[in-house]
Amino acid sequence: QVQLVESGGGLVQAGGSLRLSCAASGIIFSVYRMKWYRQAPGKQRELVALITSDGSTDYTKSVEGRFTISRDNAKNTVYLQMNSLIPEDTAVYYCNAGYRNSDYWGQGTQVTVSS
């Protein structure tokens, strides 16, 4: 059974930092492309950051220079370090694992940034 379990969300003031974690089980983690998405109230889910199996990364423009995605294959975990948070970062953040025709989602973790 595949599970992706996010943690690390919470309430933080603008300018603060949070680190999200997503622990995977039931998959060969190292071959999966891992992504972080977010969905704000009333908005579509958007891709925030991704990291490939070989460690290449990409970010949506609004978080470049503030967020860092990383992975630890020994721990089957992907991270999202979020710095200089702004109220517009408030959303539910979801972890996604993709490989060929396989696609899995976590349950999401709430991030709220107060002004």
Tab-separated table of N, CA and C in Angstrom:
chain	number	residue	atom	x	y	z
A	1	GLN	N	0.850	-1.198	0.000
A	1	GLN	CA	0.000	0.000	0.000
A	1	GLN	C	0.885	1.247	0.000
A	2	VAL	N	0.610	2.131	-0.934
A	2	VAL	CA	1.399	3.350	-1.053
A	2	VAL	C	0.855	4.415	-0.117
A	3	GLN	N	1.756	5.059	0.602
A	3	GLN	CA	1.362	6.172	1.469
A	3	GLN	C	2.354	7.312	1.312
A	4	LEU	N	1.801	8.517	1.219
A	4	LEU	CA	2.591	9.740	1.281
A	4	LEU	C	2.030	10.546	2.449
A	5	VAL	N	2.863	10.834	3.428
A	5	VAL	CA	2.393	11.505	4.631
A	5	VAL	C	3.161	12.805	4.806
A	6	GLU	N	2.420	13.916	4.652
A	6	GLU	CA	3.026	15.236	4.818
A	6	GLU	C	2.986	15.662	6.275
A	7	SER	N	3.942	16.476	6.646
A	7	SER	CA	3.966	17.062	7.984
A	7	SER	C	4.741	18.373	7.915
A	8	GLY	N	4.631	19.159	8.982
A	8	GLY	CA	5.399	20.382	9.074
A	8	GLY	C	4.636	21.661	8.824
A	9	GLY	N	3.377	21.538	8.440
A	9	GLY	CA	2.588	22.742	8.229
A	9	GLY	C	2.251	23.420	9.551
A	10	GLY	N	1.649	24.604	9.436
A	10	GLY	CA	1.266	25.332	10.640
A	10	GLY	C	1.022	26.796	10.351
A	11	LEU	N	0.945	27.546	11.441
A	11	LEU	CA	0.717	28.992	11.365
A	11	LEU	C	2.036	29.709	11.621
A	12	VAL	N	2.375	30.636	10.740
A	12	VAL	CA	3.626	31.381	10.879
A	12	VAL	C	3.395	32.825	10.460
A	13	GLN	N	4.142	33.725	11.036
A	13	GLN	CA	4.035	35.133	10.652
A	13	GLN	C	4.781	35.376	9.339
A	14	ALA	N	4.355	36.403	8.640
A	14	ALA	CA	5.043	36.783	7.409
A	14	ALA	C	6.524	37.019	7.696
A	15	GLY	N	7.350	36.507	6.788
A	15	GLY	CA	8.796	36.590	6.971
A	15	GLY	C	9.399	35.373	7.633
A	16	GLY	N	8.550	34.528	8.160
A	16	GLY	CA	9.021	33.339	8.845
A	16	GLY	C	9.302	32.182	7.907
A	17	SER	N	9.636	31.047	8.517
A	17	SER	CA	10.017	29.860	7.755
A	17	SER	C	9.281	28.629	8.268
A	18	LEU	N	9.100	27.684	7.373
A	18	LEU	CA	8.588	26.368	7.709
A	18	LEU	C	9.302	25.348	6.835
A	19	ARG	N	9.421	24.132	7.336
A	19	ARG	CA	9.920	23.040	6.517
A	19	ARG	C	8.892	21.929	6.475
A	20	LEU	N	8.410	21.652	5.285
A	20	LEU	CA	7.474	20.559	5.088
A	20	LEU	C	8.246	19.283	4.780
A	21	SER	N	7.701	18.171	5.247
A	21	SER	CA	8.260	16.855	4.949
A	21	SER	C	7.178	15.973	4.356
A	22	CYS	N	7.583	15.070	3.515
A	22	CYS	CA	6.664	14.090	2.944
A	22	CYS	C	7.367	12.738	2.975
A	23	ALA	N	6.881	11.870	3.826
A	23	ALA	CA	7.464	10.543	3.971
A	23	ALA	C	6.681	9.550	3.125
A	24	ALA	N	7.403	8.827	2.274
A	24	ALA	CA	6.769	7.881	1.369
A	24	ALA	C	7.020	6.446	1.809
A	25	SER	N	6.036	5.610	1.570
A	25	SER	CA	6.194	4.176	1.811
A	25	SER	C	5.434	3.421	0.726
A	26	GLY	N	5.881	2.192	0.463
A	26	GLY	CA	5.201	1.368	-0.522
A	26	GLY	C	5.636	1.597	-1.952
A	27	ILE	N	6.638	2.452	-2.148
A	27	ILE	CA	7.163	2.705	-3.493
A	27	ILE	C	8.682	2.655	-3.466
A	28	ILE	N	9.271	2.469	-4.643
A	28	ILE	CA	10.726	2.582	-4.759
A	28	ILE	C	11.014	4.066	-4.915
A	29	PHE	N	11.176	4.731	-3.801
A	29	PHE	CA	11.186	6.191	-3.734
A	29	PHE	C	12.202	6.811	-4.685
A	30	SER	N	13.365	6.211	-4.795
A	30	SER	CA	14.465	6.848	-5.513
A	30	SER	C	14.174	7.064	-6.994
A	31	VAL	N	13.263	6.299	-7.580
A	31	VAL	CA	12.995	6.460	-9.011
A	31	VAL	C	11.892	7.455	-9.288
A	32	TYR	N	11.211	7.905	-8.249
A	32	TYR	CA	10.057	8.777	-8.433
A	32	TYR	C	10.461	10.241	-8.525
A	33	ARG	N	9.793	10.937	-9.421
A	33	ARG	CA	9.843	12.385	-9.452
A	33	ARG	C	8.896	12.868	-8.365
A	34	MET	N	9.378	13.727	-7.508
A	34	MET	CA	8.579	14.216	-6.385
A	34	MET	C	8.226	15.677	-6.595
A	35	LYS	N	7.001	16.006	-6.247
A	35	LYS	CA	6.507	17.360	-6.449
A	35	LYS	C	5.769	17.843	-5.211
A	36	TRP	N	5.804	19.126	-5.023
A	36	TRP	CA	4.948	19.806	-4.047
A	36	TRP	C	3.976	20.698	-4.819
A	37	TYR	N	2.701	20.542	-4.505
A	37	TYR	CA	1.641	21.382	-5.025
A	37	TYR	C	1.035	22.147	-3.853
A	38	ARG	N	0.279	23.180	-4.193
A	38	ARG	CA	-0.508	23.862	-3.167
A	38	ARG	C	-1.835	24.313	-3.762
A	39	GLN	N	-2.811	24.429	-2.867
A	39	GLN	CA	-4.128	24.897	-3.277
A	39	GLN	C	-4.659	25.856	-2.242
A	40	ALA	N	-4.845	27.091	-2.659
A	40	ALA	CA	-5.419	28.117	-1.798
A	40	ALA	C	-6.930	28.095	-1.955
A	41	PRO	N	-7.654	28.596	-0.955
A	41	PRO	CA	-9.121	28.609	-1.041
A	41	PRO	C	-9.610	29.314	-2.301
A	42	GLY	N	-10.492	28.665	-3.041
A	42	GLY	CA	-11.060	29.268	-4.234
A	42	GLY	C	-10.151	29.286	-5.443
A	43	LYS	N	-8.991	28.656	-5.327
A	43	LYS	CA	-8.034	28.665	-6.437
A	43	LYS	C	-7.723	27.238	-6.880
A	44	GLN	N	-7.173	27.137	-8.081
A	44	GLN	CA	-6.766	25.827	-8.586
A	44	GLN	C	-5.471	25.377	-7.921
A	45	ARG	N	-5.310	24.074	-7.888
A	45	ARG	CA	-4.065	23.522	-7.367
A	45	ARG	C	-2.924	23.891	-8.313
A	46	GLU	N	-1.806	24.342	-7.751
A	46	GLU	CA	-0.682	24.735	-8.581
A	46	GLU	C	0.584	24.004	-8.156
A	47	LEU	N	1.428	23.732	-9.144
A	47	LEU	CA	2.707	23.106	-8.887
A	47	LEU	C	3.663	24.139	-8.310
A	48	VAL	N	4.261	23.821	-7.179
A	48	VAL	CA	5.168	24.733	-6.502
A	48	VAL	C	6.623	24.401	-6.820
A	49	ALA	N	6.968	23.118	-6.690
A	49	ALA	CA	8.360	22.712	-6.885
A	49	ALA	C	8.404	21.236	-7.231
A	50	LEU	N	9.453	20.858	-7.954
A	50	LEU	CA	9.645	19.446	-8.252
A	50	LEU	C	11.121	19.094	-8.162
A	51	ILE	N	11.362	17.815	-7.906
A	51	ILE	CA	12.726	17.302	-7.894
A	51	ILE	C	12.710	15.945	-8.582
A	52	THR	N	13.607	15.780	-9.545
A	52	THR	CA	13.641	14.532	-10.296
A	52	THR	C	14.431	13.473	-9.530
A	53	SER	N	14.448	12.278	-10.104
A	53	SER	CA	15.158	11.190	-9.449
A	53	SER	C	16.664	11.461	-9.379
A	54	ASP	N	17.174	12.258	-10.299
A	54	ASP	CA	18.608	12.563	-10.275
A	54	ASP	C	18.919	13.873	-9.557
A	55	GLY	N	17.892	14.472	-8.925
A	55	GLY	CA	18.121	15.639	-8.091
A	55	GLY	C	17.941	16.986	-8.755
A	56	SER	N	17.552	17.005	-10.017
A	56	SER	CA	17.280	18.283	-10.674
A	56	SER	C	16.013	18.898	-10.091
A	57	THR	N	16.011	20.218	-9.979
A	57	THR	CA	14.874	20.907	-9.350
A	57	THR	C	14.317	21.991	-10.249
A	58	ASP	N	13.071	22.336	-9.985
A	58	ASP	CA	12.419	23.433	-10.696
A	58	ASP	C	11.361	24.022	-9.780
A	59	TYR	N	11.088	25.312	-9.961
A	59	TYR	CA	10.182	26.025	-9.071
A	59	TYR	C	9.240	26.922	-9.866
A	60	THR	N	8.063	27.123	-9.322
A	60	THR	CA	7.214	28.143	-9.896
A	60	THR	C	7.820	29.504	-9.564
A	61	LYS	N	7.604	30.456	-10.442
A	61	LYS	CA	8.303	31.735	-10.344
A	61	LYS	C	8.080	32.437	-9.015
A	62	SER	N	6.887	32.319	-8.459
A	62	SER	CA	6.550	33.078	-7.254
A	62	SER	C	7.309	32.611	-6.016
A	63	VAL	N	7.923	31.437	-6.071
A	63	VAL	CA	8.648	30.938	-4.891
A	63	VAL	C	10.149	30.830	-5.126
A	64	GLU	N	10.591	31.114	-6.345
A	64	GLU	CA	12.026	31.030	-6.633
A	64	GLU	C	12.812	31.931	-5.705
A	65	GLY	N	13.888	31.379	-5.139
A	65	GLY	CA	14.734	32.131	-4.220
A	65	GLY	C	14.250	32.095	-2.782
A	66	ARG	N	13.034	31.611	-2.560
A	66	ARG	CA	12.505	31.529	-1.188
A	66	ARG	C	12.304	30.087	-0.728
A	67	PHE	N	11.928	29.219	-1.647
A	67	PHE	CA	11.655	27.815	-1.328
A	67	PHE	C	12.761	26.929	-1.892
A	68	THR	N	13.043	25.842	-1.186
A	68	THR	CA	14.017	24.856	-1.660
A	68	THR	C	13.451	23.453	-1.481
A	69	ILE	N	13.419	22.704	-2.558
A	69	ILE	CA	12.982	21.312	-2.488
A	69	ILE	C	14.224	20.427	-2.433
A	70	SER	N	14.138	19.379	-1.625
A	70	SER	CA	15.250	18.432	-1.534
A	70	SER	C	14.693	17.054	-1.223
A	71	ARG	N	15.530	16.050	-1.377
A	71	ARG	CA	15.087	14.692	-1.104
A	71	ARG	C	16.192	13.915	-0.403
A	72	ASP	N	15.766	12.971	0.419
A	72	ASP	CA	16.681	12.050	1.088
A	72	ASP	C	16.203	10.642	0.753
A	73	ASN	N	16.843	10.026	-0.212
A	73	ASN	CA	16.397	8.710	-0.664
A	73	ASN	C	16.580	7.638	0.412
A	74	ALA	N	17.529	7.839	1.302
A	74	ALA	CA	17.725	6.868	2.380
A	74	ALA	C	16.559	6.880	3.363
A	75	LYS	N	15.891	8.036	3.451
A	75	LYS	CA	14.750	8.169	4.364
A	75	LYS	C	13.420	8.174	3.630
A	76	ASN	N	13.447	7.993	2.307
A	76	ASN	CA	12.216	8.018	1.504
A	76	ASN	C	11.400	9.284	1.781
A	77	THR	N	12.077	10.408	1.856
A	77	THR	CA	11.429	11.646	2.255
A	77	THR	C	11.830	12.787	1.322
A	78	VAL	N	10.850	13.616	0.997
A	78	VAL	CA	11.099	14.844	0.262
A	78	VAL	C	10.733	16.021	1.170
A	79	TYR	N	11.476	17.094	1.032
A	79	TYR	CA	11.302	18.258	1.891
A	79	TYR	C	11.000	19.501	1.052
A	80	LEU	N	10.351	20.455	1.689
A	80	LEU	CA	10.183	21.765	1.094
A	80	LEU	C	10.513	22.788	2.180
A	81	GLN	N	11.669	23.399	2.052
A	81	GLN	CA	12.075	24.463	2.957
A	81	GLN	C	11.498	25.764	2.428
A	82	MET	N	10.698	26.424	3.247
A	82	MET	CA	10.023	27.645	2.828
A	82	MET	C	10.484	28.796	3.708
A	83	ASN	N	11.152	29.755	3.096
A	83	ASN	CA	11.650	30.926	3.811
A	83	ASN	C	10.950	32.183	3.306
A	84	SER	N	11.086	33.243	4.077
A	84	SER	CA	10.490	34.541	3.692
A	84	SER	C	9.036	34.377	3.280
A	85	LEU	N	8.290	33.687	4.094
A	85	LEU	CA	6.893	33.394	3.756
A	85	LEU	C	6.065	34.673	3.726
A	86	ILE	N	5.117	34.687	2.806
A	86	ILE	CA	4.195	35.810	2.646
A	86	ILE	C	2.770	35.286	2.739
A	87	PRO	N	1.800	36.151	3.041
A	87	PRO	CA	0.406	35.677	3.171
A	87	PRO	C	-0.098	34.931	1.930
A	88	GLU	N	0.416	35.289	0.760
A	88	GLU	CA	-0.011	34.627	-0.471
A	88	GLU	C	0.444	33.171	-0.553
A	89	ASP	N	1.320	32.753	0.344
A	89	ASP	CA	1.738	31.351	0.393
A	89	ASP	C	0.750	30.488	1.170
A	90	THR	N	-0.240	31.102	1.781
A	90	THR	CA	-1.241	30.360	2.537
A	90	THR	C	-1.998	29.407	1.623
A	91	ALA	N	-1.984	28.128	1.986
A	91	ALA	CA	-2.607	27.102	1.157
A	91	ALA	C	-2.478	25.755	1.851
A	92	VAL	N	-3.176	24.771	1.302
A	92	VAL	CA	-2.901	23.387	1.659
A	92	VAL	C	-1.823	22.892	0.701
A	93	TYR	N	-0.775	22.331	1.263
A	93	TYR	CA	0.357	21.845	0.466
A	93	TYR	C	0.285	20.327	0.358
A	94	TYR	N	0.430	19.850	-0.884
A	94	TYR	CA	0.309	18.424	-1.168
A	94	TYR	C	1.610	17.893	-1.753
A	95	CYS	N	1.940	16.696	-1.370
A	95	CYS	CA	3.077	15.972	-1.910
A	95	CYS	C	2.571	15.042	-3.014
A	96	ASN	N	3.340	14.918	-4.080
A	96	ASN	CA	2.976	14.047	-5.195
A	96	ASN	C	4.189	13.244	-5.631
A	97	ALA	N	3.951	11.960	-5.919
A	97	ALA	CA	5.005	11.080	-6.429
A	97	ALA	C	4.583	10.536	-7.781
A	98	GLY	N	5.445	10.679	-8.772
A	98	GLY	CA	5.106	10.225	-10.114
A	98	GLY	C	6.226	9.440	-10.755
A	99	TYR	N	5.853	8.335	-11.424
A	99	TYR	CA	6.815	7.526	-12.155
A	99	TYR	C	6.061	6.728	-13.196
A	100	ARG	N	6.352	6.959	-14.458
A	100	ARG	CA	5.655	6.313	-15.570
A	100	ARG	C	4.152	6.500	-15.380
A	101	ASN	N	3.378	5.438	-15.273
A	101	ASN	CA	1.924	5.575	-15.145
A	101	ASN	C	1.450	5.648	-13.708
A	102	SER	N	2.373	5.678	-12.760
A	102	SER	CA	2.006	5.735	-11.351
A	102	SER	C	2.000	7.171	-10.860
A	103	ASP	N	0.989	7.490	-10.084
A	103	ASP	CA	0.827	8.856	-9.589
A	103	ASP	C	0.134	8.788	-8.242
A	104	TYR	N	0.789	9.299	-7.203
A	104	TYR	CA	0.253	9.205	-5.850
A	104	TYR	C	0.269	10.564	-5.174
A	105	TRP	N	-0.724	10.735	-4.271
A	105	TRP	CA	-0.871	12.008	-3.554
A	105	TRP	C	-0.920	11.786	-2.049
A	106	GLY	N	-0.415	12.763	-1.318
A	106	GLY	CA	-0.601	12.796	0.111
A	106	GLY	C	-1.913	13.479	0.453
A	107	GLN	N	-2.173	13.553	1.761
A	107	GLN	CA	-3.456	14.099	2.220
A	107	GLN	C	-3.416	15.618	2.365
A	108	GLY	N	-2.233	16.183	2.346
A	108	GLY	CA	-2.086	17.634	2.436
A	108	GLY	C	-1.796	18.114	3.842
A	109	THR	N	-1.130	19.251	3.917
A	109	THR	CA	-0.850	19.896	5.193
A	109	THR	C	-1.092	21.393	5.036
A	110	GLN	N	-1.750	21.982	6.015
A	110	GLN	CA	-2.146	23.393	5.934
A	110	GLN	C	-0.980	24.297	6.326
A	111	VAL	N	-0.737	25.288	5.505
A	111	VAL	CA	0.225	26.349	5.814
A	111	VAL	C	-0.530	27.666	5.819
A	112	THR	N	-0.458	28.373	6.921
A	112	THR	CA	-1.122	29.663	7.050
A	112	THR	C	-0.093	30.710	7.436
A	113	VAL	N	-0.009	31.758	6.626
A	113	VAL	CA	0.944	32.840	6.870
A	113	VAL	C	0.158	34.094	7.233
A	114	SER	N	0.373	34.590	8.437
A	114	SER	CA	-0.350	35.782	8.892
A	114	SER	C	0.468	37.036	8.584
A	115	SER	N	-0.259	38.121	8.326
A	115	SER	CA	0.423	39.383	7.977
A	115	SER	C	0.701	40.206	9.207
